[in-house]
mmCIF file of C-alpha atoms in Angstrom:
data_model
loop_
_atom_site.group_PDB
_atom_site.id
_atom_site.type_symbol
_atom_site.label_atom_id
_atom_site.label_comp_id
_atom_site.label_asym_id
_atom_site.label_seq_id
_atom_site.Cartn_x
_atom_site.Cartn_y
_atom_site.Cartn_z
ATOM 1 C CA MET A 1 -14.938 11.784 -47.781
ATOM 2 C CA THR A 2 -16.896 9.152 -49.686
ATOM 3 C CA VAL A 3 -20.555 10.049 -50.063
ATOM 4 C CA ILE A 4 -23.422 8.175 -51.662
ATOM 5 C CA VAL A 5 -26.052 10.543 -53.080
ATOM 6 C CA THR A 6 -29.401 9.043 -53.997
ATOM 7 C CA GLY A 7 -31.663 10.838 -56.427
ATOM 8 C CA ALA A 8 -28.426 11.856 -58.141
ATOM 9 C CA THR A 9 -30.000 12.883 -61.441
ATOM 10 C CA GLY A 10 -32.979 14.641 -59.844
ATOM 11 C CA GLY A 11 -33.483 18.336 -59.129
ATOM 12 C CA ALA A 12 -31.703 18.984 -55.838
ATOM 13 C CA GLY A 13 -29.775 15.701 -55.862
ATOM 14 C CA SER A 14 -27.902 16.562 -59.047
ATOM 15 C CA TRP A 15 -26.815 19.936 -57.615
ATOM 16 C CA ILE A 16 -25.579 18.165 -54.467
ATOM 17 C CA VAL A 17 -23.568 15.704 -56.564
ATOM 18 C CA GLU A 18 -22.010 18.564 -58.545
ATOM 19 C CA ASP A 19 -21.097 20.462 -55.376
ATOM 20 C CA LEU A 20 -19.496 17.519 -53.597
ATOM 21 C CA ALA A 21 -17.626 16.366 -56.713
ATOM 22 C CA ARG A 22 -16.278 19.875 -57.294
ATOM 23 C CA ASP A 23 -14.743 19.705 -53.832
ATOM 24 C CA ASP A 24 -12.990 16.436 -54.708
ATOM 25 C CA HIS A 25 -15.079 14.159 -52.531
ATOM 26 C CA GLU A 26 -15.549 10.633 -53.850
ATOM 27 C CA VAL A 27 -19.203 10.587 -54.854
ATOM 28 C CA VAL A 28 -21.379 7.639 -55.781
ATOM 29 C CA GLY A 29 -24.518 8.874 -57.504
ATOM 30 C CA VAL A 30 -27.508 6.555 -57.471
ATOM 31 C CA ASP A 31 -30.744 6.870 -59.437
ATOM 32 C CA LEU A 32 -33.075 4.812 -61.609
ATOM 33 C CA GLU A 33 -31.110 5.928 -64.678
ATOM 34 C CA ARG A 34 -27.528 7.044 -65.236
ATOM 35 C CA PRO A 35 -26.989 10.566 -66.592
ATOM 36 C CA PRO A 36 -26.041 11.211 -70.232
ATOM 37 C CA ARG A 37 -22.548 12.416 -69.343
ATOM 38 C CA ALA A 38 -19.880 11.294 -66.910
ATOM 39 C CA ARG A 39 -18.574 13.466 -64.078
ATOM 40 C CA GLU A 40 -15.016 13.286 -62.797
ATOM 41 C CA SER A 41 -14.756 11.695 -59.340
ATOM 42 C CA VAL A 42 -18.387 10.501 -59.544
ATOM 43 C CA THR A 43 -19.461 6.907 -60.048
ATOM 44 C CA PHE A 44 -23.033 6.716 -61.325
ATOM 45 C CA LEU A 45 -25.072 3.599 -60.700
ATOM 46 C CA GLU A 46 -28.572 2.552 -61.687
ATOM 47 C CA ALA A 47 -30.458 1.055 -58.771
ATOM 48 C CA ASP A 48 -34.019 0.663 -57.540
ATOM 49 C CA LEU A 49 -33.882 1.570 -53.861
ATOM 50 C CA ARG A 50 -37.210 -0.134 -53.272
ATOM 51 C CA GLU A 51 -35.234 -3.342 -53.592
ATOM 52 C CA GLN A 52 -33.469 -4.213 -50.350
ATOM 53 C CA GLY A 53 -30.777 -6.320 -52.013
ATOM 54 C CA GLN A 54 -29.709 -3.624 -54.456
ATOM 55 C CA THR A 55 -29.660 -0.964 -51.770
ATOM 56 C CA TRP A 56 -27.701 -2.956 -49.239
ATOM 57 C CA GLU A 57 -25.206 -4.180 -51.844
ATOM 58 C CA LEU A 58 -24.297 -0.727 -53.137
ATOM 59 C CA VAL A 59 -23.928 0.734 -49.630
ATOM 60 C CA GLN A 60 -21.840 -2.183 -48.400
ATOM 61 C CA THR A 61 -19.702 -2.155 -51.554
ATOM 62 C CA TYR A 62 -18.726 1.509 -51.395
ATOM 63 C CA GLU A 63 -18.727 1.867 -47.573
ATOM 64 C CA PRO A 64 -19.429 5.601 -47.589
ATOM 65 C CA ASP A 65 -18.691 7.961 -44.740
ATOM 66 C CA ALA A 66 -22.139 9.468 -45.299
ATOM 67 C CA VAL A 67 -25.283 8.956 -47.345
ATOM 68 C CA VAL A 68 -27.280 11.870 -48.751
ATOM 69 C CA HIS A 69 -30.723 10.462 -49.485
ATOM 70 C CA PHE A 70 -32.711 12.666 -51.865
ATOM 71 C CA ALA A 71 -34.333 9.952 -53.971
ATOM 72 C CA ALA A 72 -38.128 10.067 -53.806
ATOM 73 C CA ILE A 73 -41.304 10.650 -55.722
ATOM 74 C CA PRO A 74 -41.148 14.391 -54.991
ATOM 75 C CA ARG A 75 -44.811 15.301 -54.656
ATOM 76 C CA ASN A 76 -48.364 14.093 -55.066
ATOM 77 C CA GLU A 77 -50.060 13.533 -58.418
ATOM 78 C CA ILE A 78 -47.019 12.096 -60.166
ATOM 79 C CA THR A 79 -47.992 8.506 -59.369
ATOM 80 C CA PRO A 80 -51.043 7.103 -57.575
ATOM 81 C CA GLY A 81 -50.989 7.921 -53.879
ATOM 82 C CA THR A 82 -50.278 4.342 -52.840
ATOM 83 C CA GLU A 83 -47.242 4.213 -55.128
ATOM 84 C CA THR A 84 -45.972 7.550 -53.835
ATOM 85 C CA PHE A 85 -46.256 6.497 -50.206
ATOM 86 C CA LEU A 86 -44.844 2.990 -50.597
ATOM 87 C CA THR A 87 -41.972 4.031 -52.865
ATOM 88 C CA ASN A 88 -40.805 6.774 -50.538
ATOM 89 C CA VAL A 89 -41.141 4.724 -47.353
ATOM 90 C CA GLU A 90 -39.603 1.517 -48.720
ATOM 91 C CA SER A 91 -36.625 3.253 -50.304
ATOM 92 C CA THR A 92 -35.992 5.341 -47.203
ATOM 93 C CA TYR A 93 -36.162 2.322 -44.921
ATOM 94 C CA HIS A 94 -33.689 0.355 -47.034
ATOM 95 C CA VAL A 95 -31.246 3.288 -47.299
ATOM 96 C CA PHE A 96 -31.358 3.996 -43.568
ATOM 97 C CA GLU A 97 -30.904 0.338 -42.615
ATOM 98 C CA ALA A 98 -28.004 -0.119 -45.020
ATOM 99 C CA ALA A 99 -26.282 3.047 -43.800
ATOM 100 C CA GLY A 100 -26.826 2.137 -40.160
ATOM 101 C CA ARG A 101 -25.299 -1.303 -40.585
ATOM 102 C CA ILE A 102 -21.997 0.156 -41.811
ATOM 103 C CA GLY A 103 -22.038 3.145 -39.454
ATOM 104 C CA ALA A 104 -22.533 5.855 -42.101
ATOM 105 C CA ASP A 105 -24.283 9.066 -41.094
ATOM 106 C CA VAL A 106 -27.292 10.147 -43.159
ATOM 107 C CA VAL A 107 -28.663 13.462 -44.412
ATOM 108 C CA TRP A 108 -32.001 13.146 -46.148
ATOM 109 C CA ALA A 109 -34.780 15.218 -47.687
ATOM 110 C CA SER A 110 -37.909 15.424 -45.620
ATOM 111 C CA SER A 111 -40.273 18.271 -46.560
ATOM 112 C CA GLU A 112 -42.147 21.341 -45.351
ATOM 113 C CA SER A 113 -45.280 19.449 -46.397
ATOM 114 C CA ILE A 114 -44.873 17.289 -43.290
ATOM 115 C CA TYR A 115 -46.797 19.928 -41.319
ATOM 116 C CA GLY A 116 -49.893 18.994 -43.326
ATOM 117 C CA SER A 117 -51.202 22.189 -44.855
ATOM 118 C CA VAL A 118 -49.297 22.127 -48.161
ATOM 119 C CA PHE A 119 -51.293 19.328 -49.795
ATOM 120 C CA ALA A 120 -54.369 19.452 -47.591
ATOM 121 C CA GLU A 121 -57.777 19.418 -49.294
ATOM 122 C CA GLU A 122 -58.353 22.780 -47.627
ATOM 123 C CA PRO A 123 -55.088 24.451 -46.554
ATOM 124 C CA TRP A 124 -55.263 25.610 -42.948
ATOM 125 C CA LEU A 125 -53.409 28.017 -40.734
ATOM 126 C CA PRO A 126 -50.737 26.738 -38.351
ATOM 127 C CA GLU A 127 -50.844 27.297 -34.616
ATOM 128 C CA TYR A 128 -48.276 30.102 -34.930
ATOM 129 C CA PHE A 129 -46.016 31.995 -37.325
ATOM 130 C CA PRO A 130 -43.241 31.619 -38.131
ATOM 131 C CA ILE A 131 -43.480 27.835 -38.259
ATOM 132 C CA ASP A 132 -40.505 26.056 -36.700
ATOM 133 C CA GLU A 133 -39.314 22.482 -36.261
ATOM 134 C CA ASP A 134 -41.430 22.012 -33.109
ATOM 135 C CA HIS A 135 -44.780 22.811 -34.722
ATOM 136 C CA PRO A 136 -47.248 19.849 -34.651
ATOM 137 C CA LEU A 137 -47.249 17.586 -37.721
ATOM 138 C CA ARG A 138 -50.657 16.759 -39.216
ATOM 139 C CA PRO A 139 -50.219 15.416 -42.774
ATOM 140 C CA GLU A 140 -53.234 13.966 -44.540
ATOM 141 C CA ASP A 141 -51.839 13.154 -48.000
ATOM 142 C CA PRO A 142 -49.608 10.267 -49.206
ATOM 143 C CA TYR A 143 -46.498 12.340 -49.922
ATOM 144 C CA ALA A 144 -46.388 14.287 -46.666
ATOM 145 C CA THR A 145 -47.262 11.175 -44.682
ATOM 146 C CA SER A 146 -44.365 9.328 -46.318
ATOM 147 C CA LYS A 147 -42.083 12.071 -44.984
ATOM 148 C CA LEU A 148 -43.584 11.748 -41.500
ATOM 149 C CA VAL A 149 -42.884 8.015 -41.551
ATOM 150 C CA GLY A 150 -39.423 8.769 -42.900
ATOM 151 C CA GLU A 151 -38.606 11.001 -39.949
ATOM 152 C CA ASP A 152 -39.812 8.291 -37.569
ATOM 153 C CA LEU A 153 -37.534 5.849 -39.376
ATOM 154 C CA ALA A 154 -34.684 8.359 -39.103
ATOM 155 C CA ALA A 155 -35.077 8.575 -35.335
ATOM 156 C CA ALA A 156 -35.347 4.800 -34.994
ATOM 157 C CA THR A 157 -32.282 4.180 -37.179
ATOM 158 C CA ALA A 158 -30.176 6.699 -35.274
ATOM 159 C CA LEU A 159 -31.146 5.095 -31.994
ATOM 160 C CA LYS A 160 -30.653 1.531 -33.215
ATOM 161 C CA TYR A 161 -27.251 1.999 -34.843
ATOM 162 C CA GLY A 162 -25.834 5.013 -32.991
ATOM 163 C CA ILE A 163 -25.416 7.091 -36.148
ATOM 164 C CA SER A 164 -26.414 10.670 -36.876
ATOM 165 C CA VAL A 165 -29.458 11.076 -39.127
ATOM 166 C CA THR A 166 -30.462 14.584 -40.153
ATOM 167 C CA SER A 167 -33.815 15.441 -41.711
ATOM 168 C CA ILE A 168 -33.862 18.567 -43.888
ATOM 169 C CA ARG A 169 -37.315 20.086 -44.449
ATOM 170 C CA PRO A 170 -36.917 22.224 -47.574
ATOM 171 C CA SER A 171 -39.571 24.654 -48.680
ATOM 172 C CA TRP A 172 -40.571 24.738 -52.369
ATOM 173 C CA ILE A 173 -37.235 24.327 -54.187
ATOM 174 C CA THR A 174 -36.584 26.864 -56.949
ATOM 175 C CA TYR A 175 -33.781 27.161 -59.492
ATOM 176 C CA PRO A 176 -31.836 30.234 -60.668
ATOM 177 C CA GLY A 177 -33.142 31.743 -63.880
ATOM 178 C CA SER A 178 -36.211 29.512 -64.002
ATOM 179 C CA GLN A 179 -38.812 32.287 -63.507
ATOM 180 C CA GLN A 180 -40.892 29.979 -61.279
ATOM 181 C CA THR A 181 -41.339 32.640 -58.635
ATOM 182 C CA ALA A 182 -41.880 35.397 -61.197
ATOM 183 C CA ARG A 183 -44.865 33.619 -62.731
ATOM 184 C CA GLY A 184 -46.420 33.067 -59.312
ATOM 185 C CA ARG A 185 -45.918 36.677 -58.293
ATOM 186 C CA GLU A 186 -47.115 38.234 -61.550
ATOM 187 C CA THR A 187 -50.399 36.315 -61.556
ATOM 188 C CA PHE A 188 -51.105 36.757 -57.838
ATOM 189 C CA ASP A 189 -54.146 38.684 -56.656
ATOM 190 C CA PRO A 190 -54.796 38.429 -52.896
ATOM 191 C CA GLU A 191 -58.505 39.103 -53.377
ATOM 192 C CA THR A 192 -59.024 36.051 -55.602
ATOM 193 C CA ALA A 193 -56.084 33.771 -54.716
ATOM 194 C CA ASP A 194 -56.655 30.303 -53.327
ATOM 195 C CA PRO A 195 -55.077 29.536 -49.933
ATOM 196 C CA ASN A 196 -51.489 28.376 -50.330
ATOM 197 C CA GLY A 197 -50.442 25.739 -47.819
ATOM 198 C CA ASN A 198 -46.774 26.753 -47.814
ATOM 199 C CA PHE A 199 -47.684 30.451 -47.502
ATOM 200 C CA TRP A 200 -45.713 31.520 -50.610
ATOM 201 C CA SER A 201 -42.372 30.369 -49.224
ATOM 202 C CA TYR A 202 -39.506 28.898 -51.238
ATOM 203 C CA VAL A 203 -35.826 27.999 -51.079
ATOM 204 C CA ASP A 204 -33.137 28.286 -53.739
ATOM 205 C CA VAL A 205 -31.584 24.931 -54.671
ATOM 206 C CA ARG A 206 -28.141 26.357 -53.896
ATOM 207 C CA ASP A 207 -29.218 26.917 -50.305
ATOM 208 C CA VAL A 208 -30.438 23.331 -50.127
ATOM 209 C CA VAL A 209 -26.965 22.286 -51.238
ATOM 210 C CA SER A 210 -25.325 24.513 -48.645
ATOM 211 C CA ILE A 211 -27.381 23.199 -45.727
ATOM 212 C CA VAL A 212 -26.562 19.621 -46.720
ATOM 213 C CA ARG A 213 -22.897 20.574 -46.789
ATOM 214 C CA ALA A 214 -23.257 22.323 -43.426
ATOM 215 C CA VAL A 215 -24.580 19.109 -41.897
ATOM 216 C CA LEU A 216 -21.839 16.980 -43.465
ATOM 217 C CA GLU A 217 -19.143 19.361 -42.237
ATOM 218 C CA ALA A 218 -20.621 20.069 -38.799
ATOM 219 C CA ASP A 219 -18.392 19.559 -35.802
ATOM 220 C CA PRO A 220 -19.663 16.377 -34.133
ATOM 221 C CA GLU A 221 -18.932 17.980 -30.777
ATOM 222 C CA ALA A 222 -20.899 21.139 -31.608
ATOM 223 C CA ASP A 223 -23.736 22.192 -29.326
ATOM 224 C CA ARG A 224 -26.718 20.941 -31.277
ATOM 225 C CA GLU A 225 -30.009 20.129 -29.610
ATOM 226 C CA GLY A 226 -30.174 16.386 -29.049
ATOM 227 C CA HIS A 227 -27.070 15.809 -31.200
ATOM 228 C CA GLY A 228 -24.645 13.064 -30.386
ATOM 229 C CA HIS A 229 -24.615 9.282 -30.293
ATOM 230 C CA GLY A 230 -27.795 8.021 -31.905
ATOM 231 C CA SER A 231 -29.161 11.462 -32.744
ATOM 232 C CA HIS A 232 -31.888 12.580 -35.117
ATOM 233 C CA ASP A 233 -31.773 16.291 -35.965
ATOM 234 C CA VAL A 234 -34.373 18.234 -37.964
ATOM 235 C CA TYR A 235 -33.848 21.537 -39.799
ATOM 236 C CA LEU A 236 -36.078 23.709 -41.937
ATOM 237 C CA ALA A 237 -34.565 25.250 -45.075
ATOM 238 C CA ALA A 238 -36.308 28.302 -46.550
ATOM 239 C CA ALA A 239 -35.409 31.641 -48.070
ATOM 240 C CA GLU A 240 -35.646 34.643 -45.782
ATOM 241 C CA ASN A 241 -38.636 36.135 -47.596
ATOM 242 C CA ASN A 242 -41.749 35.155 -49.546
ATOM 243 C CA PHE A 243 -41.705 35.377 -53.344
ATOM 244 C CA LEU A 244 -44.670 37.751 -53.651
ATOM 245 C CA ASP A 245 -42.872 40.970 -52.637
ATOM 246 C CA ARG A 246 -45.751 41.687 -50.253
ATOM 247 C CA PRO A 247 -46.059 41.669 -46.440
ATOM 248 C CA THR A 248 -46.462 38.011 -45.502
ATOM 249 C CA ALA A 249 -48.927 38.373 -42.618
ATOM 250 C CA GLU A 250 -51.084 40.798 -44.604
ATOM 251 C CA VAL A 251 -51.301 38.392 -47.552
ATOM 252 C CA ILE A 252 -52.104 35.405 -45.349
ATOM 253 C CA GLU A 253 -54.829 37.286 -43.529
ATOM 254 C CA THR A 254 -56.390 38.486 -46.778
ATOM 255 C CA VAL A 255 -56.355 35.078 -48.469
ATOM 256 C CA PHE A 256 -57.178 32.900 -45.459
ATOM 257 C CA GLY A 257 -59.416 35.441 -43.745
ATOM 258 C CA ASP A 258 -57.573 35.110 -40.455
ATOM 259 C CA LEU A 259 -54.239 34.786 -38.673
ATOM 260 C CA PRO A 260 -53.244 32.583 -35.736
ATOM 261 C CA ASP A 261 -53.259 34.328 -32.359
ATOM 262 C CA SER A 262 -49.470 34.074 -32.294
ATOM 263 C CA CYS A 263 -48.005 35.748 -35.380
ATOM 264 C CA ALA A 264 -44.556 37.317 -35.242
ATOM 265 C CA LEU A 265 -43.995 37.779 -38.981
ATOM 266 C CA GLU A 266 -42.448 41.071 -40.004
ATOM 267 C CA GLY A 267 -42.580 42.498 -43.513
ATOM 268 C CA ASN A 268 -41.893 39.923 -46.236
ATOM 269 C CA GLN A 269 -40.451 37.406 -43.765
ATOM 270 C CA SER A 270 -40.838 33.737 -44.665
ATOM 271 C CA ALA A 271 -43.574 31.813 -42.882
ATOM 272 C CA PHE A 272 -40.927 29.204 -41.980
ATOM 273 C CA SER A 273 -38.177 29.864 -39.453
ATOM 274 C CA THR A 274 -34.577 28.831 -40.098
ATOM 275 C CA GLU A 275 -33.355 30.032 -36.725
ATOM 276 C CA LYS A 276 -32.466 26.538 -35.554
ATOM 277 C CA ALA A 277 -30.162 25.922 -38.520
ATOM 278 C CA ARG A 278 -28.555 29.320 -38.002
ATOM 279 C CA ARG A 279 -27.996 28.618 -34.328
ATOM 280 C CA GLU A 280 -26.756 25.035 -34.563
ATOM 281 C CA LEU A 281 -25.178 24.795 -38.034
ATOM 282 C CA ASP A 282 -24.147 28.419 -38.569
ATOM 283 C CA TRP A 283 -26.172 28.194 -41.788
ATOM 284 C CA ARG A 284 -28.329 30.860 -43.340
ATOM 285 C CA PRO A 285 -29.950 31.109 -46.789
ATOM 286 C CA GLU A 286 -27.971 33.337 -49.144
ATOM 287 C CA HIS A 287 -30.249 33.477 -52.188
ATOM 288 C CA THR A 288 -33.553 35.247 -52.787
ATOM 289 C CA TRP A 289 -35.855 35.496 -55.787
ATOM 290 C CA GLU A 290 -34.779 39.105 -56.366
ATOM 291 C CA ASP A 291 -31.377 37.894 -57.551
ATOM 292 C CA ALA A 292 -32.123 34.346 -58.665
ATOM 293 C CA GLU A 293 -34.749 35.236 -61.260
ATOM 294 C CA LEU A 294 -32.169 37.201 -63.247
ATOM 295 C CA GLU A 295 -29.226 34.846 -62.789
ATOM 296 C CA GLN A 296 -27.961 32.555 -65.492
ATOM 297 C CA VAL A 297 -26.238 29.832 -63.510
ATOM 298 C CA PRO A 298 -25.310 26.591 -65.280
ATOM 299 C CA GLY A 299 -26.774 23.511 -63.679
ATOM 300 C CA PRO A 300 -24.969 20.175 -63.313
ATOM 301 C CA LEU A 301 -23.056 19.608 -66.549
ATOM 302 C CA PHE A 302 -23.456 15.843 -66.439
ATOM 303 C CA LEU A 303 -27.188 16.241 -67.127
ATOM 304 C CA GLU A 304 -26.684 18.129 -70.397
#
């Protein structure tokens, strides 16, 4: 399989490149800068995906079987809001159009922030827990809104060109050995904590890689809701638990002062459901903070 991976030197994108290359796929990694080291079976290109000509040329030149689009400004407050929104929407539009014109399927990174609470001025409770793919989307910030537009573009592209476009909504992506979750847990006090719009959920980068692979390797005839000619599928990706080592519903009620009328969270269960991915892709998260915080796993070697 030939796969173009955008955002190839970024956090999750670089792990996806490493995984696909290790399995002897022909990988074309695209980012604003090439990495410091080469990687066997990977061609690295510098390209600005905001530019239609560059994007279309590289996709048409390499004619991939699939495009994994993880290039983006990954959150708010990195660039001005206008730049965040326009960069993410323009690059996504150009990648989708280019892929559609050659008949390549697409897997791309949407976000849990699309629901709206993550970057809201005042994080709010959802209509129910656990949150699933059908929950209403109410983003109010530039980053999350760019992902909402991106999913609309995904559906339109799938319909227009008859390809499969899959939107992955990862939770907060963490990395083995990084201690990100440990710092959050050790400083957490439910009596004084500010509301957290993702409800202390996370996902290990290796599970992001595995759900991308699950989509790429899925049987096109498999029984997936809405899947088929011109389909747009959406899947949440989150670890099975929160990173606080506390009962999720109890923490949310203490910090927010309330719970939605419908709350089916048990124990430390994540606020985000991955049942759809389990049912349709036979995918489940394998990594939790309990193991990952102590692991020393080398990242992509081409970045060192």
